[in-house]
PDB file of C-alpha atoms in Angstrom:
ATOM      1  CA  MET T 267     -16.364 174.557  96.695  1.00 49.00           C
ATOM      2  CA  ILE T 268     -18.153 176.983  98.707  1.00 51.00           C
ATOM      3  CA  LEU T 269     -21.624 175.685  99.741  1.00 52.00           C
ATOM      4  CA  PRO T 270     -24.479 178.299  99.846  1.00 57.00           C
ATOM      5  CA  MET T 271     -25.443 179.341 103.120  1.00 72.00           C
ATOM      6  CA  ARG T 272     -28.697 177.433 104.276  1.00 85.00           C
ATOM      7  CA  LYS T 273     -31.779 179.627 105.137  1.00 94.00           C
ATOM      8  CA  VAL T 274     -32.638 178.823 108.720  1.00 96.00           C
ATOM      9  CA  ILE T 275     -35.619 180.616 110.505  1.00 97.00           C
ATOM     10  CA  SER T 276     -36.204 180.292 114.155  1.00 97.00           C
ATOM     11  CA  ASN T 277     -39.194 180.923 116.454  1.00 97.00           C
ATOM     12  CA  THR T 278     -38.784 182.497 119.890  1.00 95.00           C
ATOM     13  CA  THR T 279     -39.053 179.332 122.147  1.00 94.00           C
ATOM     14  CA  PRO T 280     -35.950 177.457 120.682  1.00 97.00           C
ATOM     15  CA  ILE T 281     -33.795 180.744 120.953  1.00 96.00           C
ATOM     16  CA  LEU T 282     -35.060 181.345 124.643  1.00 94.00           C
ATOM     17  CA  SER T 283     -34.543 177.655 125.510  1.00 95.00           C
ATOM     18  CA  LEU T 284     -30.806 177.761 124.232  1.00 97.00           C
ATOM     19  CA  ILE T 285     -30.340 181.025 126.065  1.00 95.00           C
ATOM     20  CA  LYS T 286     -31.561 179.509 129.228  1.00 94.00           C
ATOM     21  CA  ILE T 287     -28.912 176.800 129.010  1.00 96.00           C
ATOM     22  CA  GLY T 288     -25.975 178.955 127.723  1.00 95.00           C
ATOM     23  CA  LYS T 289     -26.023 177.206 124.463  1.00 96.00           C
ATOM     24  CA  LEU T 290     -27.427 180.068 121.931  1.00 96.00           C
ATOM     25  CA  ASP T 291     -23.947 179.892 119.960  1.00 96.00           C
ATOM     26  CA  ILE T 292     -24.841 176.169 118.974  1.00 96.00           C
ATOM     27  CA  LEU T 293     -27.186 177.739 116.365  1.00 96.00           C
ATOM     28  CA  LYS T 294     -24.026 179.835 115.014  1.00 95.00           C
ATOM     29  CA  GLU T 295     -21.917 176.797 114.984  1.00 95.00           C
ATOM     30  CA  LEU T 296     -24.490 174.641 113.106  1.00 95.00           C
ATOM     31  CA  TYR T 297     -25.818 177.285 110.667  1.00 95.00           C
ATOM     32  CA  GLY T 298     -23.620 180.160 110.571  1.00 93.00           C
ATOM     33  CA  GLN T 299     -26.537 182.524 110.415  1.00 94.00           C
ATOM     34  CA  ILE T 300     -30.244 182.302 111.252  1.00 96.00           C
ATOM     35  CA  MET T 301     -33.170 184.659 110.549  1.00 97.00           C
ATOM     36  CA  ILE T 302     -35.960 185.693 112.791  1.00 97.00           C
ATOM     37  CA  PRO T 303     -39.055 187.594 111.736  1.00 97.00           C
ATOM     38  CA  GLU T 304     -39.659 190.847 113.470  1.00 96.00           C
ATOM     39  CA  ALA T 305     -42.372 189.444 115.746  1.00 95.00           C
ATOM     40  CA  VAL T 306     -39.868 186.967 117.104  1.00 96.00           C
ATOM     41  CA  PHE T 307     -37.647 189.875 117.891  1.00 96.00           C
ATOM     42  CA  ASN T 308     -40.567 191.775 119.424  1.00 94.00           C
ATOM     43  CA  GLU T 309     -41.442 188.805 121.603  1.00 93.00           C
ATOM     44  CA  MET T 310     -37.871 188.851 122.922  1.00 92.00           C
ATOM     45  CA  GLU T 311     -37.940 192.523 123.554  1.00 92.00           C
ATOM     46  CA  VAL T 312     -41.056 192.158 125.668  1.00 91.00           C
ATOM     47  CA  GLY T 313     -38.861 190.274 128.047  1.00 81.00           C
ATOM     48  CA  LYS T 314     -36.273 192.702 128.524  1.00 82.00           C
ATOM     49  CA  ASP T 315     -36.495 192.410 132.375  1.00 81.00           C
ATOM     50  CA  TRP T 316     -36.185 188.499 132.109  1.00 79.00           C
ATOM     51  CA  LEU T 317     -33.284 186.790 133.655  1.00 79.00           C
ATOM     52  CA  PHE T 318     -32.627 185.221 130.210  1.00 82.00           C
ATOM     53  CA  TYR T 319     -33.054 188.188 127.936  1.00 84.00           C
ATOM     54  CA  LYS T 320     -30.567 188.922 125.069  1.00 88.00           C
ATOM     55  CA  ASP T 321     -30.826 191.765 122.639  1.00 91.00           C
ATOM     56  CA  LEU T 322     -30.946 189.645 119.360  1.00 94.00           C
ATOM     57  CA  SER T 323     -30.464 192.880 117.174  1.00 93.00           C
ATOM     58  CA  LYS T 324     -26.896 192.904 118.754  1.00 95.00           C
ATOM     59  CA  ILE T 325     -25.981 189.443 117.663  1.00 95.00           C
ATOM     60  CA  ASP T 326     -24.212 189.709 114.231  1.00 95.00           C
ATOM     61  CA  TRP T 327     -25.351 186.271 113.089  1.00 95.00           C
ATOM     62  CA  ILE T 328     -29.014 186.813 113.637  1.00 96.00           C
ATOM     63  CA  ARG T 329     -30.753 188.557 110.853  1.00 95.00           C
ATOM     64  CA  ILE T 330     -34.108 190.268 111.636  1.00 96.00           C
ATOM     65  CA  GLU T 331     -36.308 190.069 108.570  1.00 95.00           C
ATOM     66  CA  PRO T 332     -39.675 191.667 107.992  1.00 94.00           C
ATOM     67  CA  ILE T 333     -42.394 189.651 106.432  1.00 93.00           C
ATOM     68  CA  GLN T 334     -43.706 190.990 103.019  1.00 89.00           C
ATOM     69  CA  GLN T 335     -47.118 189.237 102.994  1.00 82.00           C
ATOM     70  CA  ILE T 336     -48.726 190.832 106.173  1.00 75.00           C
ATOM     71  CA  THR T 337     -52.274 189.695 105.263  1.00 74.00           C
ATOM     72  CA  SER T 338     -50.906 186.125 105.287  1.00 74.00           C
ATOM     73  CA  LYS T 339     -51.206 186.461 109.104  1.00 68.00           C
ATOM     74  CA  LEU T 340     -55.168 186.429 109.017  1.00 68.00           C
ATOM     75  CA  TYR T 341     -54.958 182.819 107.673  1.00 72.00           C
ATOM     76  CA  LEU T 342     -52.841 181.794 110.719  1.00 74.00           C
ATOM     77  CA  PHE T 343     -55.011 183.233 113.381  1.00 76.00           C
ATOM     78  CA  ASP T 344     -54.639 180.390 115.918  1.00 85.00           C
ATOM     79  CA  LEU T 345     -50.915 181.003 116.009  1.00 87.00           C
ATOM     80  CA  ASP T 346     -49.007 183.748 118.018  1.00 89.00           C
ATOM     81  CA  ALA T 347     -47.513 186.446 116.116  1.00 90.00           C
ATOM     82  CA  GLY T 348     -43.946 184.914 116.146  1.00 93.00           C
ATOM     83  CA  GLU T 349     -45.142 181.415 115.004  1.00 94.00           C
ATOM     84  CA  ALA T 350     -47.265 182.865 112.197  1.00 92.00           C
ATOM     85  CA  GLU T 351     -44.361 185.191 110.978  1.00 94.00           C
ATOM     86  CA  VAL T 352     -41.875 182.361 111.088  1.00 96.00           C
ATOM     87  CA  ILE T 353     -44.217 180.390 108.826  1.00 94.00           C
ATOM     88  CA  ILE T 354     -44.659 183.199 106.458  1.00 94.00           C
ATOM     89  CA  LEU T 355     -41.013 184.261 106.391  1.00 96.00           C
ATOM     90  CA  ALA T 356     -40.019 180.644 105.871  1.00 96.00           C
ATOM     91  CA  GLN T 357     -42.386 180.586 102.629  1.00 94.00           C
ATOM     92  CA  GLU T 358     -41.202 183.901 101.391  1.00 94.00           C
ATOM     93  CA  GLN T 359     -37.530 183.071 101.866  1.00 94.00           C
ATOM     94  CA  LYS T 360     -37.907 179.470 100.681  1.00 95.00           C
ATOM     95  CA  ALA T 361     -36.438 178.568 103.823  1.00 96.00           C
ATOM     96  CA  ASP T 362     -34.220 175.230 104.203  1.00 95.00           C
ATOM     97  CA  LEU T 363     -35.105 174.589 107.871  1.00 97.00           C
ATOM     98  CA  VAL T 364     -37.688 176.057 110.458  1.00 97.00           C
ATOM     99  CA  ILE T 365     -36.708 175.964 114.157  1.00 97.00           C
ATOM    100  CA  MET T 366     -39.904 175.533 116.251  1.00 97.00           C
ATOM    101  CA  ASP T 367     -41.207 173.811 119.286  1.00 95.00           C
ATOM    102  CA  GLU T 368     -44.830 174.706 119.488  1.00 93.00           C
ATOM    103  CA  ILE T 369     -47.176 171.792 118.419  1.00 92.00           C
ATOM    104  CA  MET T 370     -49.713 173.950 116.386  1.00 92.00           C
ATOM    105  CA  GLY T 371     -46.966 175.871 114.715  1.00 93.00           C
ATOM    106  CA  ARG T 372     -45.356 172.804 113.627  1.00 93.00           C
ATOM    107  CA  ARG T 373     -48.599 171.386 112.332  1.00 93.00           C
ATOM    108  CA  TYR T 374     -49.040 174.240 110.085  1.00 91.00           C
ATOM    109  CA  ALA T 375     -45.251 174.115 108.931  1.00 93.00           C
ATOM    110  CA  LYS T 376     -45.664 170.471 108.139  1.00 94.00           C
ATOM    111  CA  GLN T 377     -48.838 170.915 106.137  1.00 92.00           C
ATOM    112  CA  LEU T 378     -46.936 173.571 104.144  1.00 91.00           C
ATOM    113  CA  GLY T 379     -44.050 171.209 103.335  1.00 94.00           C
ATOM    114  CA  LEU T 380     -41.465 173.088 105.571  1.00 96.00           C
ATOM    115  CA  LYS T 381     -38.567 171.104 107.144  1.00 96.00           C
ATOM    116  CA  LEU T 382     -38.770 171.240 110.728  1.00 97.00           C
ATOM    117  CA  THR T 383     -36.617 170.842 113.932  1.00 97.00           C
ATOM    118  CA  GLY T 384     -36.983 171.996 117.476  1.00 96.00           C
ATOM    119  CA  THR T 385     -34.636 172.737 120.434  1.00 97.00           C
ATOM    120  CA  LEU T 386     -33.885 168.942 121.147  1.00 97.00           C
ATOM    121  CA  GLY T 387     -33.331 168.311 117.553  1.00 96.00           C
ATOM    122  CA  ILE T 388     -30.776 171.215 117.566  1.00 97.00           C
ATOM    123  CA  LEU T 389     -29.144 169.489 120.577  1.00 97.00           C
ATOM    124  CA  LEU T 390     -29.146 166.077 118.757  1.00 96.00           C
ATOM    125  CA  ARG T 391     -27.385 167.753 115.755  1.00 95.00           C
ATOM    126  CA  ALA T 392     -25.080 169.397 117.916  1.00 97.00           C
ATOM    127  CA  LYS T 393     -24.053 166.204 119.482  1.00 96.00           C
ATOM    128  CA  GLU T 394     -23.662 164.500 116.250  1.00 95.00           C
ATOM    129  CA  LYS T 395     -21.334 167.292 115.035  1.00 94.00           C
ATOM    130  CA  GLY T 396     -19.276 166.990 118.298  1.00 95.00           C
ATOM    131  CA  LEU T 397     -20.338 170.274 119.531  1.00 95.00           C
ATOM    132  CA  ILE T 398     -21.684 169.087 122.920  1.00 96.00           C
ATOM    133  CA  GLU T 399     -20.833 165.808 124.763  1.00 95.00           C
ATOM    134  CA  ALA T 400     -24.033 164.748 126.133  1.00 96.00           C
ATOM    135  CA  ILE T 401     -27.779 165.853 125.699  1.00 96.00           C
ATOM    136  CA  ALA T 402     -29.053 164.531 129.137  1.00 97.00           C
ATOM    137  CA  PRO T 403     -27.523 167.207 131.241  1.00 97.00           C
ATOM    138  CA  LEU T 404     -29.000 169.900 128.943  1.00 97.00           C
ATOM    139  CA  ILE T 405     -32.368 168.558 129.051  1.00 97.00           C
ATOM    140  CA  SER T 406     -32.217 168.623 132.762  1.00 96.00           C
ATOM    141  CA  ASP T 407     -31.067 172.073 132.591  1.00 96.00           C
ATOM    142  CA  LEU T 408     -33.986 173.232 130.318  1.00 96.00           C
ATOM    143  CA  ILE T 409     -36.489 171.442 132.831  1.00 96.00           C
ATOM    144  CA  LYS T 410     -34.647 173.274 135.773  1.00 95.00           C
ATOM    145  CA  ASN T 411     -35.234 176.553 133.794  1.00 93.00           C
ATOM    146  CA  GLY T 412     -38.992 176.059 133.163  1.00 91.00           C
ATOM    147  CA  VAL T 413     -38.997 174.337 129.788  1.00 92.00           C
ATOM    148  CA  TRP T 414     -41.621 171.581 129.679  1.00 92.00           C
ATOM    149  CA  ILE T 415     -40.727 168.464 127.848  1.00 93.00           C
ATOM    150  CA  SER T 416     -42.677 165.247 127.842  1.00 93.00           C
ATOM    151  CA  SER T 417     -41.175 162.105 129.170  1.00 94.00           C
ATOM    152  CA  GLU T 418     -41.891 160.337 125.925  1.00 95.00           C
ATOM    153  CA  LEU T 419     -40.066 162.730 123.958  1.00 94.00           C
ATOM    154  CA  ILE T 420     -37.088 162.768 126.281  1.00 95.00           C
ATOM    155  CA  LYS T 421     -36.816 159.124 126.123  1.00 95.00           C
ATOM    156  CA  VAL T 422     -36.960 159.195 122.185  1.00 95.00           C
ATOM    157  CA  VAL T 423     -34.269 161.881 122.086  1.00 95.00           C
ATOM    158  CA  LEU T 424     -31.965 160.034 124.512  1.00 96.00           C
ATOM    159  CA  GLU T 425     -32.309 156.903 122.719  1.00 95.00           C
ATOM    160  CA  LYS T 426     -31.357 158.597 119.382  1.00 94.00           C
ATOM    161  CA  ALA T 427     -28.415 160.249 121.194  1.00 95.00           C
ATOM    162  CA  GLY T 428     -27.104 156.813 122.473  1.00 94.00           C
ATOM    163  CA  GLU T 429     -27.737 157.920 126.091  1.00 93.00           C
ATOM    164  CA  LEU T 430     -30.345 155.547 127.153  1.00 83.00           C
TER     165      LEU T 430
END
């Protein structure tokens, strides 16, 4: 029996964080394909000069999707364009999972009943599936590359991963 592909939509920060530690392919290994709205693609394109830039349009397992309800962004005015479009696209596509790290965006997504994970949730799932051996060194790499993670969250994640 072939299972239908899950609809997974990601915001910019988790993609950029995984690129920074050389683990973007974890998304492909876990989900086969992910979708991003045009605003997320545009946010990455602004960083063409960044050390960690990748042209997401050239990655065959990342689908760039326009949102249909453009006026919906007016109601999400306190989010950046990427976060707002991720939430709108997730509703339009009836997404199975949204990957987002930003607190305000996650708050909106939860209120709308969207299933959420973030960068660290992706790493936990990857460890459960045997795609990575340990999370602690990857958290260190994230921090070395400018990703802020609270010490409380690090502790919770390492406990869940059985590394504390």
